[in-house]
Amino acid sequence: MSMSLSLGSSVSSLNNYEACRPVQCSPIIRPAPREQVVTWPWDWQWIENKLFSRKRSNWSTLMLMDNQVPPKKVPKFCSVRYGIAILLLFCNVVVMSQRVCISLTMIAMVNSTEPHGLSNISTKELQDNIKNPVYNWSPEIQGIILSSIFYGVLISQIPAGYLSGIYSLKKMIGFALFFSSLFTLLIPPVAELGETLVIVCRIIKGLFQGVTLTAQQIIWTKWAPPLEQGRLTSLSLSGLLLGPCVVMLMTGFICDSLGWPMVFYIFGAMGCVLSLLWFILYYEYPKDHPFISIGEKEYITSSLDQQDSSNSPSLPIKAMIKSPPLWVISLTNFAFFWTNSILSMYTPMFINFRFQINIRENGLLSSLPHLFAWIFAVLAGHMADVFLSKNILSLLTIRKLFTSLGLLLPAIFCLSLLYLSSSFHATMIFLTLANATGSFTMGGLLINVLDIAPRYYGFLKGVTNVIGLTGGLVSSTLTGMMLSQDSESSWFKIFFLMSAINVISQILYIIFAKAEVQDWAKERQNTYL
């Protein structure tokens, strides 16, 4: 009986519910669409689950998946990450200016026309010597002074690359830039004490510059979304190409009007100011930056692949040594620095060999190739990211394409200088293109280490830089030896040897290059040497 009453009561309640359901439930249904409206145009939680639900084995998968839902309203150029890239660009301009300026001031520093100890000096000459002190340094001493900074850069590459994955990048780069600038300011006074102190000062300055140039590249493992790594890296590193252009344009005028010591004081002071700005404006991670917008912070953190579980992962040295992709990156770095050193250091000499013009005109003409090299570097990084974001080419194809362009085109244009440059304009066009097209490597081999081993990027970038800088030292030394014998035929030997090295390196890169994370660079790797 009780069960019947209960059943009847339930049926009656159900009927009442059905009768009133449209009236009672309508208010619940209508607010539902409003609950789905959010202030941000994209559901970031859905994107994060979509992108990071499983661990990706290579960067190209991330690019493809990330391209499915592009965050259109995330700020780009007016953003903190691009501000950091521009700040690094200026830092690199100053670093290269501090390094290269002595190659032009050396003309004013060295007395090549009068013997040492000449006492019959006029008042005007004495005043000029106070503004532009002159030293009797032999050509051999001049060569040692010019090349001494590279030994410091070489020594610091691997330690800086390894330590940048452990210690604060803000402190490493800031202090390294400051001390590089400090030793630049010391060049004029120590020159009065002798060439030995100048050489020591340049070596120490090279140590700090090596730290600055290597450690800064780790920043983009924390600040650059995968679809923007190419353009942010190329934008910041393009300062290394713009620096020589600035030096060649400014140094001659400063020496004439203010004296050569002011060149070191100006670029040293600029470096000190930039180091102060660096300490103020840079933060280690996007989440710590006080000026970053919430949208940009979410975009960066949700785009990056969180791979590193420890601050100082053990190095699988044995696996690295056996890795063909790593070896071929090192070889192409050797070829790139070989070519870049010849074109950057000996362009003024080649122009003088062809046209016999004065120093100021030579400096202006020599600045053109560096200016276009800077423009090409920025464009190369942007083009690589566009090809990737629009799925026009795979990541591996992009790396091979830009590396091939950066190695083969300079070789072609250098050979054209020997056979097709019968006029002044043809010579300058081929010389400018030879310098500029080498910047295509910004979208290829110069960033390829980040593709195959992001966990060890700092250390491996230091290793590949050491091998590359070794090629630069060998090429600059060998070129000088060739030119001292016979200038007429030496340029043929120099450009043919350079072209052969570039072509061989490019062929090996096409065969062995990879763009996915290698097995030894993954977190599950537990066996180390």
Short mmCIF file of C-alpha atoms in Angstrom, two decimals, residues 168-461:
data_model
loop_
_atom_site.label_atom_id
_atom_site.label_comp_id
_atom_site.label_asym_id
_atom_site.label_seq_id
_atom_site.Cartn_x
_atom_site.Cartn_y
_atom_site.Cartn_z
CA SER A 168 71.31 33.92 -14.21
CA LEU A 169 71.47 35.21 -17.78
CA LYS A 170 70.64 38.68 -16.53
CA LYS A 171 73.80 38.82 -14.42
CA MET A 172 76.04 36.98 -16.91
CA ILE A 173 75.21 39.21 -19.88
CA GLY A 174 74.95 42.44 -17.86
CA PHE A 175 78.31 42.08 -16.12
CA ALA A 176 80.03 40.73 -19.25
CA LEU A 177 78.85 43.73 -21.28
CA PHE A 178 79.95 46.13 -18.53
CA PHE A 179 83.47 44.68 -18.20
CA SER A 180 83.88 44.52 -21.99
CA SER A 181 83.06 48.22 -22.08
CA LEU A 182 85.41 48.92 -19.16
CA PHE A 183 88.38 47.32 -20.92
CA THR A 184 87.47 49.26 -24.07
CA LEU A 185 87.80 52.48 -22.06
CA LEU A 186 91.22 51.32 -20.85
CA ILE A 187 92.74 50.92 -24.34
CA PRO A 188 93.97 54.53 -24.79
CA PRO A 189 95.75 54.80 -21.39
CA VAL A 190 97.33 51.32 -21.54
CA ALA A 191 98.56 52.04 -25.08
CA GLU A 192 100.85 54.66 -23.52
CA LEU A 193 102.41 51.90 -21.38
CA GLY A 194 103.21 49.55 -24.25
CA GLU A 195 101.75 47.14 -26.77
CA THR A 196 101.91 44.18 -24.37
CA LEU A 197 99.24 45.67 -22.11
CA VAL A 198 97.08 46.43 -25.14
CA ILE A 199 97.25 42.77 -26.17
CA VAL A 200 96.40 41.59 -22.64
CA CYS A 201 93.53 44.08 -22.46
CA ARG A 202 92.12 42.86 -25.77
CA ILE A 203 92.31 39.20 -24.71
CA ILE A 204 90.43 39.91 -21.46
CA LYS A 205 87.86 41.94 -23.36
CA GLY A 206 87.42 38.97 -25.71
CA LEU A 207 86.65 36.73 -22.74
CA PHE A 208 83.74 38.94 -21.69
CA GLN A 209 82.50 39.41 -25.24
CA GLY A 210 82.45 35.64 -25.70
CA VAL A 211 80.20 35.34 -22.65
CA THR A 212 77.86 38.02 -23.98
CA LEU A 213 77.57 36.52 -27.46
CA THR A 214 77.02 32.94 -26.30
CA ALA A 215 74.77 33.43 -23.27
CA GLN A 216 72.33 35.73 -25.06
CA GLN A 217 71.19 32.96 -27.39
CA ILE A 218 69.77 30.97 -24.46
CA ILE A 219 67.28 33.78 -23.89
CA TRP A 220 65.14 32.60 -26.78
CA THR A 221 64.60 29.19 -25.20
CA LYS A 222 62.66 31.11 -22.53
CA TRP A 223 61.20 34.05 -24.42
CA ALA A 224 60.61 33.03 -28.06
CA PRO A 225 57.46 31.11 -29.10
CA PRO A 226 58.41 28.38 -31.59
CA LEU A 227 56.81 30.22 -34.51
CA GLU A 228 58.92 33.32 -33.79
CA GLN A 229 62.31 31.84 -32.89
CA GLY A 230 63.77 32.54 -36.32
CA ARG A 231 62.81 36.20 -36.54
CA LEU A 232 63.65 37.02 -32.90
CA THR A 233 67.04 35.30 -33.12
CA SER A 234 67.94 36.90 -36.44
CA LEU A 235 66.77 40.34 -35.26
CA SER A 236 69.00 40.24 -32.18
CA LEU A 237 72.04 38.65 -33.88
CA SER A 238 71.81 41.02 -36.84
CA GLY A 239 73.46 43.59 -34.58
CA LEU A 240 76.71 41.66 -35.13
CA LEU A 241 76.45 42.62 -38.81
CA LEU A 242 75.25 46.18 -38.22
CA GLY A 243 78.11 46.92 -35.80
CA PRO A 244 80.92 46.92 -38.41
CA CYS A 245 78.78 49.14 -40.64
CA VAL A 246 78.37 51.68 -37.82
CA VAL A 247 82.10 51.57 -37.05
CA MET A 248 83.18 52.17 -40.63
CA LEU A 249 80.79 55.11 -40.96
CA MET A 250 81.69 56.81 -37.65
CA THR A 251 85.31 56.03 -36.81
CA GLY A 252 86.95 58.01 -39.60
CA PHE A 253 85.00 61.16 -38.75
CA ILE A 254 85.66 60.79 -34.99
CA CYS A 255 89.40 60.35 -35.56
CA ASP A 256 89.55 63.47 -37.75
CA SER A 257 87.57 65.72 -35.44
CA LEU A 258 88.17 64.43 -31.89
CA GLY A 259 91.12 62.05 -32.09
CA TRP A 260 91.28 58.26 -32.10
CA PRO A 261 91.10 57.86 -28.25
CA MET A 262 87.54 59.27 -28.35
CA VAL A 263 86.48 56.28 -30.47
CA PHE A 264 87.17 53.94 -27.54
CA TYR A 265 85.69 56.35 -25.00
CA ILE A 266 82.46 56.77 -26.96
CA PHE A 267 81.84 53.06 -27.63
CA GLY A 268 82.96 52.13 -24.09
CA ALA A 269 80.55 54.63 -22.54
CA MET A 270 77.72 53.38 -24.76
CA GLY A 271 78.35 49.84 -23.52
CA CYS A 272 78.22 50.94 -19.87
CA VAL A 273 74.86 52.65 -20.45
CA LEU A 274 73.46 49.59 -22.22
CA SER A 275 74.57 47.29 -19.40
CA LEU A 276 72.63 49.47 -16.96
CA LEU A 277 69.55 49.34 -19.18
CA TRP A 278 69.95 45.57 -19.40
CA PHE A 279 69.80 45.16 -15.62
CA ILE A 280 66.67 47.32 -15.52
CA LEU A 281 64.70 45.93 -18.45
CA TYR A 282 65.53 42.22 -18.68
CA TYR A 283 63.95 39.46 -16.56
CA GLU A 284 64.72 35.75 -16.71
CA TYR A 285 61.20 34.52 -17.48
CA PRO A 286 58.04 36.11 -18.93
CA LYS A 287 56.14 35.38 -15.73
CA ASP A 288 58.56 37.59 -13.76
CA HIS A 289 58.50 40.65 -16.03
CA PRO A 290 56.48 43.51 -14.49
CA PHE A 291 55.70 45.24 -17.81
CA ILE A 292 54.49 42.28 -19.87
CA SER A 293 50.80 42.01 -20.71
CA ILE A 294 48.75 39.04 -19.55
CA GLY A 295 48.00 38.06 -23.15
CA GLU A 296 51.66 38.01 -24.18
CA LYS A 297 52.65 36.12 -21.05
CA GLU A 298 50.01 33.44 -21.68
CA TYR A 299 50.95 33.22 -25.35
CA ILE A 300 54.65 32.63 -24.62
CA THR A 301 54.19 30.19 -21.76
CA SER A 302 51.54 28.15 -23.58
CA SER A 303 53.57 28.00 -26.80
CA LEU A 304 56.88 26.86 -25.35
CA ASP A 305 57.58 23.17 -25.02
CA GLN A 306 58.48 22.58 -21.37
CA GLN A 307 61.29 20.05 -21.73
CA ASP A 308 63.88 20.84 -19.10
CA SER A 309 63.20 19.26 -15.74
CA SER A 310 66.47 20.33 -14.20
CA ASN A 311 68.65 23.40 -14.32
CA SER A 312 71.87 21.48 -14.95
CA PRO A 313 71.23 18.31 -16.97
CA SER A 314 74.14 15.94 -17.33
CA LEU A 315 75.90 16.11 -20.65
CA PRO A 316 75.74 12.97 -22.85
CA ILE A 317 79.19 13.64 -24.29
CA LYS A 318 79.61 10.22 -25.86
CA ALA A 319 76.29 10.46 -27.71
CA MET A 320 77.10 13.99 -28.85
CA ILE A 321 80.42 12.89 -30.34
CA LYS A 322 78.63 10.15 -32.30
CA SER A 323 75.90 12.47 -33.64
CA PRO A 324 76.22 13.17 -37.43
CA PRO A 325 73.77 16.12 -37.35
CA LEU A 326 75.87 17.83 -34.68
CA TRP A 327 79.09 17.24 -36.62
CA VAL A 328 77.63 18.63 -39.83
CA ILE A 329 76.39 21.75 -38.00
CA SER A 330 79.92 22.24 -36.66
CA LEU A 331 81.41 21.80 -40.14
CA THR A 332 79.05 24.31 -41.73
CA ASN A 333 79.80 26.75 -38.88
CA PHE A 334 83.48 26.36 -39.79
CA ALA A 335 82.68 27.20 -43.43
CA PHE A 336 80.43 30.13 -42.51
CA PHE A 337 83.01 31.78 -40.21
CA TRP A 338 85.75 31.09 -42.77
CA THR A 339 83.81 33.05 -45.40
CA ASN A 340 82.53 35.72 -43.04
CA SER A 341 86.00 36.51 -41.67
CA ILE A 342 87.49 36.97 -45.14
CA LEU A 343 84.66 39.17 -46.37
CA SER A 344 84.43 41.30 -43.22
CA MET A 345 88.16 41.79 -42.58
CA TYR A 346 89.52 42.01 -46.12
CA THR A 347 86.78 43.90 -47.96
CA PRO A 348 88.62 47.24 -47.53
CA MET A 349 91.83 45.66 -48.83
CA PHE A 350 90.04 44.21 -51.87
CA ILE A 351 88.46 47.59 -52.65
CA ASN A 352 91.85 49.26 -52.34
CA PHE A 353 93.42 46.57 -54.54
CA ARG A 354 90.86 47.21 -57.28
CA PHE A 355 90.39 51.00 -57.16
CA GLN A 356 93.21 52.59 -55.06
CA ILE A 357 90.92 55.11 -53.31
CA ASN A 358 91.50 57.09 -50.10
CA ILE A 359 90.68 55.75 -46.64
CA ARG A 360 87.50 57.74 -46.03
CA GLU A 361 85.94 56.69 -49.36
CA ASN A 362 87.10 53.13 -48.71
CA GLY A 363 85.35 53.13 -45.33
CA LEU A 364 82.10 54.40 -46.81
CA LEU A 365 82.15 51.79 -49.58
CA SER A 366 83.11 49.02 -47.14
CA SER A 367 80.10 49.85 -44.95
CA LEU A 368 77.61 49.05 -47.74
CA PRO A 369 78.09 45.24 -47.69
CA HIS A 370 77.63 45.18 -43.91
CA LEU A 371 74.48 47.30 -44.13
CA PHE A 372 72.88 44.95 -46.65
CA ALA A 373 74.07 41.93 -44.65
CA TRP A 374 72.12 43.29 -41.67
CA ILE A 375 68.98 43.80 -43.77
CA PHE A 376 69.24 40.30 -45.24
CA ALA A 377 69.68 38.79 -41.76
CA VAL A 378 66.43 40.32 -40.51
CA LEU A 379 64.58 39.23 -43.65
CA ALA A 380 65.97 35.68 -43.46
CA GLY A 381 64.61 35.08 -39.97
CA HIS A 382 61.23 36.52 -40.89
CA MET A 383 60.97 34.49 -44.10
CA ALA A 384 61.87 31.26 -42.29
CA ASP A 385 59.11 31.80 -39.73
CA VAL A 386 56.57 32.67 -42.44
CA PHE A 387 57.34 29.47 -44.35
CA LEU A 388 56.95 27.53 -41.11
CA SER A 389 53.78 29.16 -39.77
CA LYS A 390 51.95 28.80 -43.10
CA ASN A 391 53.11 25.18 -43.54
CA ILE A 392 54.72 26.03 -46.88
CA LEU A 393 57.84 24.00 -46.06
CA SER A 394 58.84 21.57 -43.33
CA LEU A 395 61.32 22.67 -40.66
CA LEU A 396 64.10 20.47 -42.08
CA THR A 397 63.55 21.82 -45.60
CA ILE A 398 63.71 25.40 -44.31
CA ARG A 399 67.00 24.78 -42.50
CA LYS A 400 68.54 23.14 -45.58
CA LEU A 401 67.24 25.84 -47.93
CA PHE A 402 68.56 28.80 -45.95
CA THR A 403 71.87 27.10 -45.21
CA SER A 404 72.36 26.33 -48.90
CA LEU A 405 71.60 29.94 -49.84
CA GLY A 406 73.95 31.25 -47.15
CA LEU A 407 76.87 29.09 -48.30
CA LEU A 408 76.46 28.79 -52.08
CA LEU A 409 75.47 32.35 -53.01
CA PRO A 410 78.55 34.01 -51.40
CA ALA A 411 80.77 31.50 -53.22
CA ILE A 412 79.08 32.28 -56.56
CA PHE A 413 79.33 36.05 -56.12
CA CYS A 414 82.96 35.87 -54.98
CA LEU A 415 83.88 33.92 -58.10
CA SER A 416 81.92 36.49 -60.12
CA LEU A 417 84.20 39.15 -58.64
CA LEU A 418 87.12 37.47 -60.38
CA TYR A 419 85.60 37.07 -63.84
CA LEU A 420 82.57 39.35 -64.27
CA SER A 421 83.45 42.53 -62.35
CA SER A 422 85.08 44.61 -65.07
CA SER A 423 83.64 47.93 -63.81
CA PHE A 424 83.38 49.75 -60.49
CA HIS A 425 79.62 49.24 -60.21
CA ALA A 426 79.79 45.52 -61.05
CA THR A 427 82.50 45.00 -58.44
CA MET A 428 80.52 46.76 -55.70
CA ILE A 429 77.32 44.88 -56.58
CA PHE A 430 78.98 41.45 -56.44
CA LEU A 431 80.93 42.35 -53.30
CA THR A 432 77.79 43.59 -51.55
CA LEU A 433 75.79 40.50 -52.56
CA ALA A 434 78.60 38.18 -51.44
CA ASN A 435 78.48 39.73 -47.95
CA ALA A 436 74.70 40.08 -47.76
CA THR A 437 73.63 36.61 -48.91
CA GLY A 438 75.73 34.94 -46.22
CA SER A 439 73.11 36.24 -43.76
CA PHE A 440 70.64 33.61 -45.00
CA THR A 441 72.34 31.24 -42.57
CA MET A 442 70.44 33.09 -39.80
CA GLY A 443 67.41 31.01 -40.80
CA GLY A 444 69.42 27.81 -41.22
CA LEU A 445 72.54 26.41 -39.61
CA LEU A 446 72.97 29.17 -36.99
CA ILE A 447 69.75 28.13 -35.25
CA ASN A 448 69.78 24.41 -36.10
CA VAL A 449 71.29 23.37 -32.75
CA LEU A 450 68.09 24.53 -31.05
CA ASP A 451 66.12 22.08 -33.20
CA ILE A 452 68.15 18.97 -32.43
CA ALA A 453 69.07 19.56 -28.75
CA PRO A 454 67.16 22.36 -27.00
CA ARG A 455 68.12 21.03 -23.54
CA TYR A 456 71.83 21.49 -24.27
CA TYR A 457 71.55 24.53 -26.53
CA GLY A 458 73.92 26.73 -24.52
CA PHE A 459 76.71 24.17 -24.28
CA LEU A 460 76.43 23.01 -27.90
CA LYS A 461 76.23 26.56 -29.21
#
